[in-house]
Short mmCIF file of C-alpha atoms in Angstrom, two decimals:
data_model
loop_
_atom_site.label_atom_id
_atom_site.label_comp_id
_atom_site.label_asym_id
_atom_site.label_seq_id
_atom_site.Cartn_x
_atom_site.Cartn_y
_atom_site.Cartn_z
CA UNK A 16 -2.66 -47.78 59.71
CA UNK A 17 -5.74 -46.86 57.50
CA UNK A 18 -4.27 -43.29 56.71
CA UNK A 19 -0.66 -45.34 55.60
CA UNK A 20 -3.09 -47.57 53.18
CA UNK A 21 -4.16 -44.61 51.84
CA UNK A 22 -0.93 -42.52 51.37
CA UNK A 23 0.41 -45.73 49.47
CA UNK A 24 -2.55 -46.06 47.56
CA UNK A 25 -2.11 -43.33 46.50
CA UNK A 26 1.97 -42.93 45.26
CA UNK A 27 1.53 -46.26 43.61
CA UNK A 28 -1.73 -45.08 41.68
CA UNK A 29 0.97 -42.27 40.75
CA UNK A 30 3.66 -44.45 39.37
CA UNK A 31 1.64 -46.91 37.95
CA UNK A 32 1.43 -45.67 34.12
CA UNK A 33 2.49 -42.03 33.34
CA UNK A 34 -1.17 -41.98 31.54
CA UNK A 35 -2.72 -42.38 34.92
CA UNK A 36 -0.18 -39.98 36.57
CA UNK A 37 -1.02 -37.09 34.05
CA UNK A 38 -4.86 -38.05 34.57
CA UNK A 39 -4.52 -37.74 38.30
CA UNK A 40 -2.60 -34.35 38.17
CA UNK A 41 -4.83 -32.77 36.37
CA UNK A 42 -7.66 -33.82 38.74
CA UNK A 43 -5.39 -31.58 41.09
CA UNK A 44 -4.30 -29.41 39.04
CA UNK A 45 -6.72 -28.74 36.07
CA UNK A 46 -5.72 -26.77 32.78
CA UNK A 47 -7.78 -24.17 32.27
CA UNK A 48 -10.26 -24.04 29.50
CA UNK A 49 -9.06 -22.62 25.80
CA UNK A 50 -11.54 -20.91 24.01
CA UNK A 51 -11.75 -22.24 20.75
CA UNK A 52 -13.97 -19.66 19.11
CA UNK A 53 -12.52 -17.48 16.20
CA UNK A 54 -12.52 -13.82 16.07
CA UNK A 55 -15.35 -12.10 15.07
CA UNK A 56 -14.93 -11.05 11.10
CA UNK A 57 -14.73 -7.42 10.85
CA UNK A 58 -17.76 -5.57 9.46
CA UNK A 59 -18.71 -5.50 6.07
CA UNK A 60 -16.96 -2.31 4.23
CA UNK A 61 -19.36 -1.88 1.23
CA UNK A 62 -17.15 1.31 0.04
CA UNK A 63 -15.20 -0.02 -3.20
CA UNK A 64 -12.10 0.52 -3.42
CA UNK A 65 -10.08 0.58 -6.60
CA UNK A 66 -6.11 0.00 -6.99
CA UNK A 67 -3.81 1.71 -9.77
CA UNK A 68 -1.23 -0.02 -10.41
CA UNK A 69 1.98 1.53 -10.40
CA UNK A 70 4.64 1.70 -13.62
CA UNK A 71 5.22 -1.70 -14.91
CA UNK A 72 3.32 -3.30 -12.57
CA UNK A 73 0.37 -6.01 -13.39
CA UNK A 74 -3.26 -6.27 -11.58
CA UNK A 75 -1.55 -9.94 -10.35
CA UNK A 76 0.97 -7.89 -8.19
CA UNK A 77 -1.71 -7.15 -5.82
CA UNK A 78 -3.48 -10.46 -5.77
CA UNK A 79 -0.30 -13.01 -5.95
CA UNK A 80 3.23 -11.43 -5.97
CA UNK A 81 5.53 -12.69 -7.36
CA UNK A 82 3.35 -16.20 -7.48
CA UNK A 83 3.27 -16.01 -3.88
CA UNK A 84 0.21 -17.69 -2.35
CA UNK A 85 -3.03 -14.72 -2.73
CA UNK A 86 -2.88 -14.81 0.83
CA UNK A 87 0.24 -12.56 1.31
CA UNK A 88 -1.57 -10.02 -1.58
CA UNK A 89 -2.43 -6.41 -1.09
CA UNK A 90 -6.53 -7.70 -1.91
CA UNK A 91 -6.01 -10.41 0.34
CA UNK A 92 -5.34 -7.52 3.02
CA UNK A 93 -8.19 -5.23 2.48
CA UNK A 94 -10.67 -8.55 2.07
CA UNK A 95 -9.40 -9.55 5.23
CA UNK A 96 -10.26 -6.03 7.17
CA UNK A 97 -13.92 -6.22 5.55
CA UNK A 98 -13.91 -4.87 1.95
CA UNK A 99 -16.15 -6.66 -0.04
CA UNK A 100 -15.78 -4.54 -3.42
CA UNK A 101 -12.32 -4.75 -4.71
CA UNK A 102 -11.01 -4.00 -8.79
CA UNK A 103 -7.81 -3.07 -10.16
CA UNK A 104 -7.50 -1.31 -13.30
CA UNK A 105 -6.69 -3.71 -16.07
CA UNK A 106 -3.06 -3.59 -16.85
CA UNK A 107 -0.60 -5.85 -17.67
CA UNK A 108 2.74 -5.53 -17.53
CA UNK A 109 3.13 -6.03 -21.47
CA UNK A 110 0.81 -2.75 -21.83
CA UNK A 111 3.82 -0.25 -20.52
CA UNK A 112 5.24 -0.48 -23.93
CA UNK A 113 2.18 1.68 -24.81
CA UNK A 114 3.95 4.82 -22.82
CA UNK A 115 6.54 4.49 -25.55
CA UNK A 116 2.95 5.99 -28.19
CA UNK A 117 4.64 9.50 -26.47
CA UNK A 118 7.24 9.58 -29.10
CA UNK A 119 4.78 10.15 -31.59
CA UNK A 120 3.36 13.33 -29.75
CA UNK A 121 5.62 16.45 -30.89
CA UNK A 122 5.10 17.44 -27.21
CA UNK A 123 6.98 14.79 -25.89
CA UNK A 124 9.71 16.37 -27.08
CA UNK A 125 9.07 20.12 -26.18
CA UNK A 126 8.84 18.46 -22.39
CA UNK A 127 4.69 19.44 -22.41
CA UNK A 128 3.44 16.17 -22.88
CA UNK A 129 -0.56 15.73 -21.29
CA UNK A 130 -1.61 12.55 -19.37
CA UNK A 131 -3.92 12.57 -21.57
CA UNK A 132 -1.74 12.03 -24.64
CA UNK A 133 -0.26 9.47 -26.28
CA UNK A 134 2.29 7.97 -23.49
CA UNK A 135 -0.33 7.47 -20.18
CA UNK A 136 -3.83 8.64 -22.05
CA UNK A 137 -4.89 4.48 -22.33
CA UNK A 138 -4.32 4.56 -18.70
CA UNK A 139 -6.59 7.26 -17.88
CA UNK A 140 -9.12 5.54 -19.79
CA UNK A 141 -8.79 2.40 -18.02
CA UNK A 142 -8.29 4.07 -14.78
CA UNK A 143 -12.37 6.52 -15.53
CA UNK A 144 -13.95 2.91 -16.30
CA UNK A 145 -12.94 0.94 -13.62
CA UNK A 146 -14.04 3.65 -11.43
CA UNK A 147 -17.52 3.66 -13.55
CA UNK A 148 -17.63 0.06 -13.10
CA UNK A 149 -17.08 -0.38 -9.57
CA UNK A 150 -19.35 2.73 -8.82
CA UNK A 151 -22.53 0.78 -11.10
CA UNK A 152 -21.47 -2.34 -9.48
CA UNK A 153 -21.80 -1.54 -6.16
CA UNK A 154 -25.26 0.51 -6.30
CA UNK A 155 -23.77 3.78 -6.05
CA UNK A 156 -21.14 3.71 -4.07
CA UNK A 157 -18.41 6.09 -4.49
CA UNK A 158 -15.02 4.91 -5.13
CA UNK A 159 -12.13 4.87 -2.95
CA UNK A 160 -8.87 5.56 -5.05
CA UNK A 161 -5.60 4.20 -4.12
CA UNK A 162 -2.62 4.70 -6.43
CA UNK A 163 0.44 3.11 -6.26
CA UNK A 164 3.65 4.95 -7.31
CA UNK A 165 2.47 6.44 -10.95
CA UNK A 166 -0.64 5.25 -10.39
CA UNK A 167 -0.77 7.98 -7.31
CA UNK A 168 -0.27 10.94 -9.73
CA UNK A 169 -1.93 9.32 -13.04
CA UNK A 170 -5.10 9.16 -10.73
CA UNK A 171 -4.84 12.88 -9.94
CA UNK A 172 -4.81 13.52 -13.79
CA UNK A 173 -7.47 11.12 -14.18
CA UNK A 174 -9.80 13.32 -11.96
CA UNK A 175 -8.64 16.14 -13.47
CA UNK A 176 -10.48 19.39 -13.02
CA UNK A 177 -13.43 18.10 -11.07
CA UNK A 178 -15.00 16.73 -14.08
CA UNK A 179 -15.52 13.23 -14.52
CA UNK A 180 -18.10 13.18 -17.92
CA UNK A 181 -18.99 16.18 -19.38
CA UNK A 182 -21.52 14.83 -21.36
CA UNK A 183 -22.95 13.07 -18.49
CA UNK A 184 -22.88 16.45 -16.38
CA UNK A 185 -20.54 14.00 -13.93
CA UNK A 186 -18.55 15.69 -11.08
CA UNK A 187 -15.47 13.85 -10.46
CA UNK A 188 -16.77 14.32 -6.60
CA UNK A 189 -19.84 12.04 -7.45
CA UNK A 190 -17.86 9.51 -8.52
CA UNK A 191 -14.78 9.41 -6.04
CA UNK A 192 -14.73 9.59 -2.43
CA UNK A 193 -11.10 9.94 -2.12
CA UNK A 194 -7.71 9.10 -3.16
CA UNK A 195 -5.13 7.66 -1.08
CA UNK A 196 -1.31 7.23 -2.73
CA UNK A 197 1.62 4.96 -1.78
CA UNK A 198 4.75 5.67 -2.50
CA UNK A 199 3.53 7.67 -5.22
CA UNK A 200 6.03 10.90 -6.70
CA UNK A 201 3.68 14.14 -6.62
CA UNK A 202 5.96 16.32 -8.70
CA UNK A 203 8.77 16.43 -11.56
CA UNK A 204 12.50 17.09 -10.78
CA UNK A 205 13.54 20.23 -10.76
CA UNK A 206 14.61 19.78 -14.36
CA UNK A 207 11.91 19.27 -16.49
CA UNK A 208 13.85 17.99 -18.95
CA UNK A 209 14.88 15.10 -16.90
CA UNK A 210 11.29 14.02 -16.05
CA UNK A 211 10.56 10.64 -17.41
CA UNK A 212 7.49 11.77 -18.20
CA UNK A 213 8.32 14.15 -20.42
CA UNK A 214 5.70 17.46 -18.83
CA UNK A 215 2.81 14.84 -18.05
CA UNK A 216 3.61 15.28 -14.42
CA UNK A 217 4.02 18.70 -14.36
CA UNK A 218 1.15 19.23 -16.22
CA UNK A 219 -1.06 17.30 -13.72
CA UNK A 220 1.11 19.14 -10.59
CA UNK A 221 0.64 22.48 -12.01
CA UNK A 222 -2.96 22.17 -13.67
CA UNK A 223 -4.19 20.29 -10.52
CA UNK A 224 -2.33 20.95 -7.51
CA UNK A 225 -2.16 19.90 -4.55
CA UNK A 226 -5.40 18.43 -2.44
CA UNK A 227 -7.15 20.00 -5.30
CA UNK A 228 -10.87 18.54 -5.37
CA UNK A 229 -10.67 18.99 -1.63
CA UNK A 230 -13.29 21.88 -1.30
CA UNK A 231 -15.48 19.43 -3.51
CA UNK A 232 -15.39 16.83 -0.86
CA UNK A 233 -13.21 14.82 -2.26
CA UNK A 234 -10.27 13.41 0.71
CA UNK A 235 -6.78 13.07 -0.06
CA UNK A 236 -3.96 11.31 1.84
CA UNK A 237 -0.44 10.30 0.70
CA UNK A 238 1.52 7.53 2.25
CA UNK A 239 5.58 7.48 1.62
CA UNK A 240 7.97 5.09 2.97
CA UNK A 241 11.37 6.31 5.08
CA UNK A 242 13.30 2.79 4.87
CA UNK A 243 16.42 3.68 2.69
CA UNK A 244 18.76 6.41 2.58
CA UNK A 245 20.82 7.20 -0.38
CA UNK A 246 24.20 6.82 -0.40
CA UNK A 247 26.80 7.66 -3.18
CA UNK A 248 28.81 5.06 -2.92
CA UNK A 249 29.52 1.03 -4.40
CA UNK A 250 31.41 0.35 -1.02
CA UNK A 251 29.29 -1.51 1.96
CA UNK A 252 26.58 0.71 2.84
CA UNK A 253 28.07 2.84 5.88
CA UNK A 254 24.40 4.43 6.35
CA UNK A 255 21.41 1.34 6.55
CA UNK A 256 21.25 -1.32 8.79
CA UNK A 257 19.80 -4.51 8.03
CA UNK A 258 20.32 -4.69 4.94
CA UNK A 259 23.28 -7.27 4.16
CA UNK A 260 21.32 -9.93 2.41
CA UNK A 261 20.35 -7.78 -0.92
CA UNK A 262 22.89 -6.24 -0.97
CA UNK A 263 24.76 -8.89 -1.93
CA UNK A 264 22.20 -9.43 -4.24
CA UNK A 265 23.38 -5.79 -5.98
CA UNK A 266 27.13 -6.27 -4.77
CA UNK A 267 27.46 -9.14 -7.39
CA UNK A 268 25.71 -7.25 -9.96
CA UNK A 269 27.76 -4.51 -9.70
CA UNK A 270 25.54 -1.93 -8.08
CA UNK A 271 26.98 -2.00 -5.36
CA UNK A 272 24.01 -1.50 -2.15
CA UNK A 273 20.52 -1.02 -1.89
CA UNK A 274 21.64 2.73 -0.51
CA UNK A 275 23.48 3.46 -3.45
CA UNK A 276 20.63 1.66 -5.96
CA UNK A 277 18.19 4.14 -3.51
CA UNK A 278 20.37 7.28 -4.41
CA UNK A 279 20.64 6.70 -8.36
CA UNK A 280 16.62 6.53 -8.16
CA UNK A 281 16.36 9.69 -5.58
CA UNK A 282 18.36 11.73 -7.94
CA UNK A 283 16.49 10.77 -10.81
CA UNK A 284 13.18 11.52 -9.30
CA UNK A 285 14.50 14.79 -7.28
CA UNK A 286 17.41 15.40 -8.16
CA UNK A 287 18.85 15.06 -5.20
CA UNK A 288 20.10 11.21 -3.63
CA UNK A 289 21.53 11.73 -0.70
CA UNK A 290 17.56 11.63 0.93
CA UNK A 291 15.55 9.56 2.57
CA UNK A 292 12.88 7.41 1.06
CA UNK A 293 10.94 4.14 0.34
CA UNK A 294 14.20 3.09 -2.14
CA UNK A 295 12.53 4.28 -5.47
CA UNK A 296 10.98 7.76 -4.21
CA UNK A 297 12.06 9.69 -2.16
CA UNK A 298 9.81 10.52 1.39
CA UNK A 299 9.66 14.31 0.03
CA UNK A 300 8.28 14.00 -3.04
CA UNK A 301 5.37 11.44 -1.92
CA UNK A 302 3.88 14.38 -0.13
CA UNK A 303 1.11 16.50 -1.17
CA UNK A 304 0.20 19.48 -0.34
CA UNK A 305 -3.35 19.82 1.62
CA UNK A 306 -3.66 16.01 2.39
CA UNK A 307 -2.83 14.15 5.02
CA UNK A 308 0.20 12.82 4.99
CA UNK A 309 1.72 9.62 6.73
CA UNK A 310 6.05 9.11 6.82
CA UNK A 311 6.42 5.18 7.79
CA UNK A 312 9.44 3.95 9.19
CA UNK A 313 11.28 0.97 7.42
CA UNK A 314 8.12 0.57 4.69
CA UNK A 315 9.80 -0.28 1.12
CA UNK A 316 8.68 0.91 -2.55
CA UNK A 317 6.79 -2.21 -3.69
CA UNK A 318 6.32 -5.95 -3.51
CA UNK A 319 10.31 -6.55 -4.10
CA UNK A 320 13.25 -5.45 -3.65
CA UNK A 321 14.24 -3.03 -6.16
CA UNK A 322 15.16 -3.92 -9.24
CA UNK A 323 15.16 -7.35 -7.82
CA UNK A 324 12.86 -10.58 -8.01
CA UNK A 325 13.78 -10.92 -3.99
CA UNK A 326 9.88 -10.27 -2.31
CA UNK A 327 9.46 -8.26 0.98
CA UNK A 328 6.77 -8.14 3.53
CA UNK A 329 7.58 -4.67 4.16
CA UNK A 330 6.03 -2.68 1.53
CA UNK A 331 2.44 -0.60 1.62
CA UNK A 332 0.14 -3.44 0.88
CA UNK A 333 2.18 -6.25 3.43
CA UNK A 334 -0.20 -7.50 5.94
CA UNK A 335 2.09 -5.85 8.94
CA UNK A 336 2.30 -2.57 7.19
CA UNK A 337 -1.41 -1.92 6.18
CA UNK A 338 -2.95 -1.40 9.81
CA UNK A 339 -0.52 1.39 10.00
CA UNK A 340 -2.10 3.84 7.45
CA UNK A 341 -5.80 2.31 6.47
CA UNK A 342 -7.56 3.40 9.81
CA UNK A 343 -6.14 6.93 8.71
CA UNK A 344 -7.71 6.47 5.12
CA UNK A 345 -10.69 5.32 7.17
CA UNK A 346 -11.03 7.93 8.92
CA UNK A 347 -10.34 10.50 6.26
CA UNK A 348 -12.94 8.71 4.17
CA UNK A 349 -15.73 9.53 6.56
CA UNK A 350 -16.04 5.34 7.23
CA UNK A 351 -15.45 5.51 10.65
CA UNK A 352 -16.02 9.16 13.20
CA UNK A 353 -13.16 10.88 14.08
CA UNK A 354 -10.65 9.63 16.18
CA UNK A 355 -11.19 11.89 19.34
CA UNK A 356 -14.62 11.33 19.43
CA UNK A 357 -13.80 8.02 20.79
CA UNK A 358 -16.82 6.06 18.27
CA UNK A 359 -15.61 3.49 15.44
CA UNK A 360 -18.92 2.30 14.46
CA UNK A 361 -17.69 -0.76 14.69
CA UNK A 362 -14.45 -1.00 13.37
CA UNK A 363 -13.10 -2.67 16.33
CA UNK A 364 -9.84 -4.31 14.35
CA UNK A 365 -8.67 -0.35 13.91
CA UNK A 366 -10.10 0.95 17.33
CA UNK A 367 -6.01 0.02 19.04
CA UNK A 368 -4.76 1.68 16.38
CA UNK A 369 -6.73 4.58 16.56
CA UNK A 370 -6.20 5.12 20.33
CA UNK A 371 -2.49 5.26 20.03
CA UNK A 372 -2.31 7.89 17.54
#
């Protein structure tokens, strides 16, 4: 009798109020605990690191694009991974008119046009003293370059011949530590004369080739996106997957796809469409020789679509897309030891990464 006045003690304590039901489960059953502690922030990365911006594109590209919120930005990235010393060289997008100074320069016309010159020299100048800056700024530190389409191949003119001030007796190598470019085009078409930049990239491909401080200690890598492959054609892309909704976008417009937008830009830059590439450049021609060089799948030209106002979290700075080639740039920076000998010094948010390469 005393173990039935228990049993029916106990189903009507039970049914009595679902509150008291849950309460008494739990006794039986308990959840476990949750921690509620954050992540540890990643160390400190004292390096700075300054961005060139890439043709017509402002400093606000990489901190809010497209008036997104900061927090989907390319700084908003690198903060997050430690980097405490961040610039851009100061351009707006209203100062791209200036390349148009090149049709004063009678070489602009012979198709031997200098970075220097009229069309990109301003650049230059505001590329040298934001490197200056951010070198004084952070005690000494040398700089960690990373150029974004033109601003890839502008910084190679920019460190020219391995001097950085001549009056200074300044080695380009005491200044940078090295330069990392995405989705950046490393050399003209095979007809000069169709070069937008009328010889300025030649000049700097031929005069400066390759990984060419490299001996000097500077690093080099080159990052190029393989998302879209050209495709001659204003019919539905046959050739990409995925990519329905801008194409509309063109269809309507009268481009027809993102493929055959992709080929029109290939062949411009190459001289060949029918390739492979981020949808501006193609893989190819982001590639330099000497550095190390990193092909990733499905990674688009820049913080939109191209030619469009449509933003994509798939491009080189994206939050998903930056683990895949920053440990590399880490790594080639001398910021973290080599990969296979299995130390980080403490960069345990790349150590994953580094493991499964």
């Amino acid at each position: 009798r005393t173990l039935w006045n228990c049993n029916t003690f106990l189903l009507l304590l039970l049914l009595s109020s679902s509150t008291n039901a849950f309460n008494f489960a739990s006794l039986l059953n308990p959840t476990p605990k949750t921690s509620t502690s954050t992540p540890p922030s990643p160390p400190e990365i004292k390096t700075p690191i300054v961005i060139c911006p890439g043709f017509f594109n402002d400093e606000i590209d990489y901190i809010s694009p497209l008036q997104q919120p900061p927090e989907v930005g390319f700084v908003s990235g690198l903060q997050r991974r430690g980097f405490t010393s961040i610039s851009i060289v100061n351009v707006k997008r209203s100062d791209w008119v200036r390349v148009a100074g090149g049709l004063f320069d009678i070489n602009f016309y012979r198709n031997k046009a200098l970075p220097t010159g009229n069309g990109y020299g301003w650049y230059i100048e505001r590329l040298k003293e934001a490197v200056d800056r951010a070198y004084e700024e952070s005690g000494g530190e040398k700089v960690m370059l990373v150029g974004h389409s033109a601003g890839g191949w502008l910084a190679r003119a920019a460190m020219g011949d391995g001097v950085w001030d001549e009056e200074g007796g300044v080695k380009t190598a005491d200044r940078i530590r090295c330069l990392t470019t995405v989705g950046a085009i490393h050399k003209p078409p095979p007809e000069l004369g169709s070069c937008s930049t009328r010889g300025a990239l030649a000049y700097t491909n031929t005069e400066y080739p390759g990984a060419f401080l490299a001996e000097e200690g500077v690093t080099y890598v080159t990052v190029g996106g393989d998302a879209v492959m050209g495709y001659d054609s204003k019919k539905k892309d046959e050739v990409n997957e995925g990519r329905e909704a801008v194409d509309e976008i063109y269809a309507v417009r009268g481009e027809g796809s993102s493929a055959k937008v992709a080929f029109d830009s290939y062949e411009i830059v190459c001289g060949e469409g029918s390739v492979t590439g981020d949808g501006v450049v193609p893989l190819e021609w982001t590639m330099l020789e000497g550095a190390r060089h990193i092909a990733l799948e499905g990674v688009l030209h820049s913080i939109n679509e191209a030619g469009t106002t449509v933003p994509t979290d798939r491009w080189y700075g994206s939050e998903k897309v930056l683990d895949r080639w920053l440990p590399v740039v880490l790594e080639e920076a001398g910021l973290v030891e080599n990969k296979k000998s299995g130390l980080f010094q403490g960069f345990d948010g790349f150590k994953n990464i580094f493991q499964q390469n």
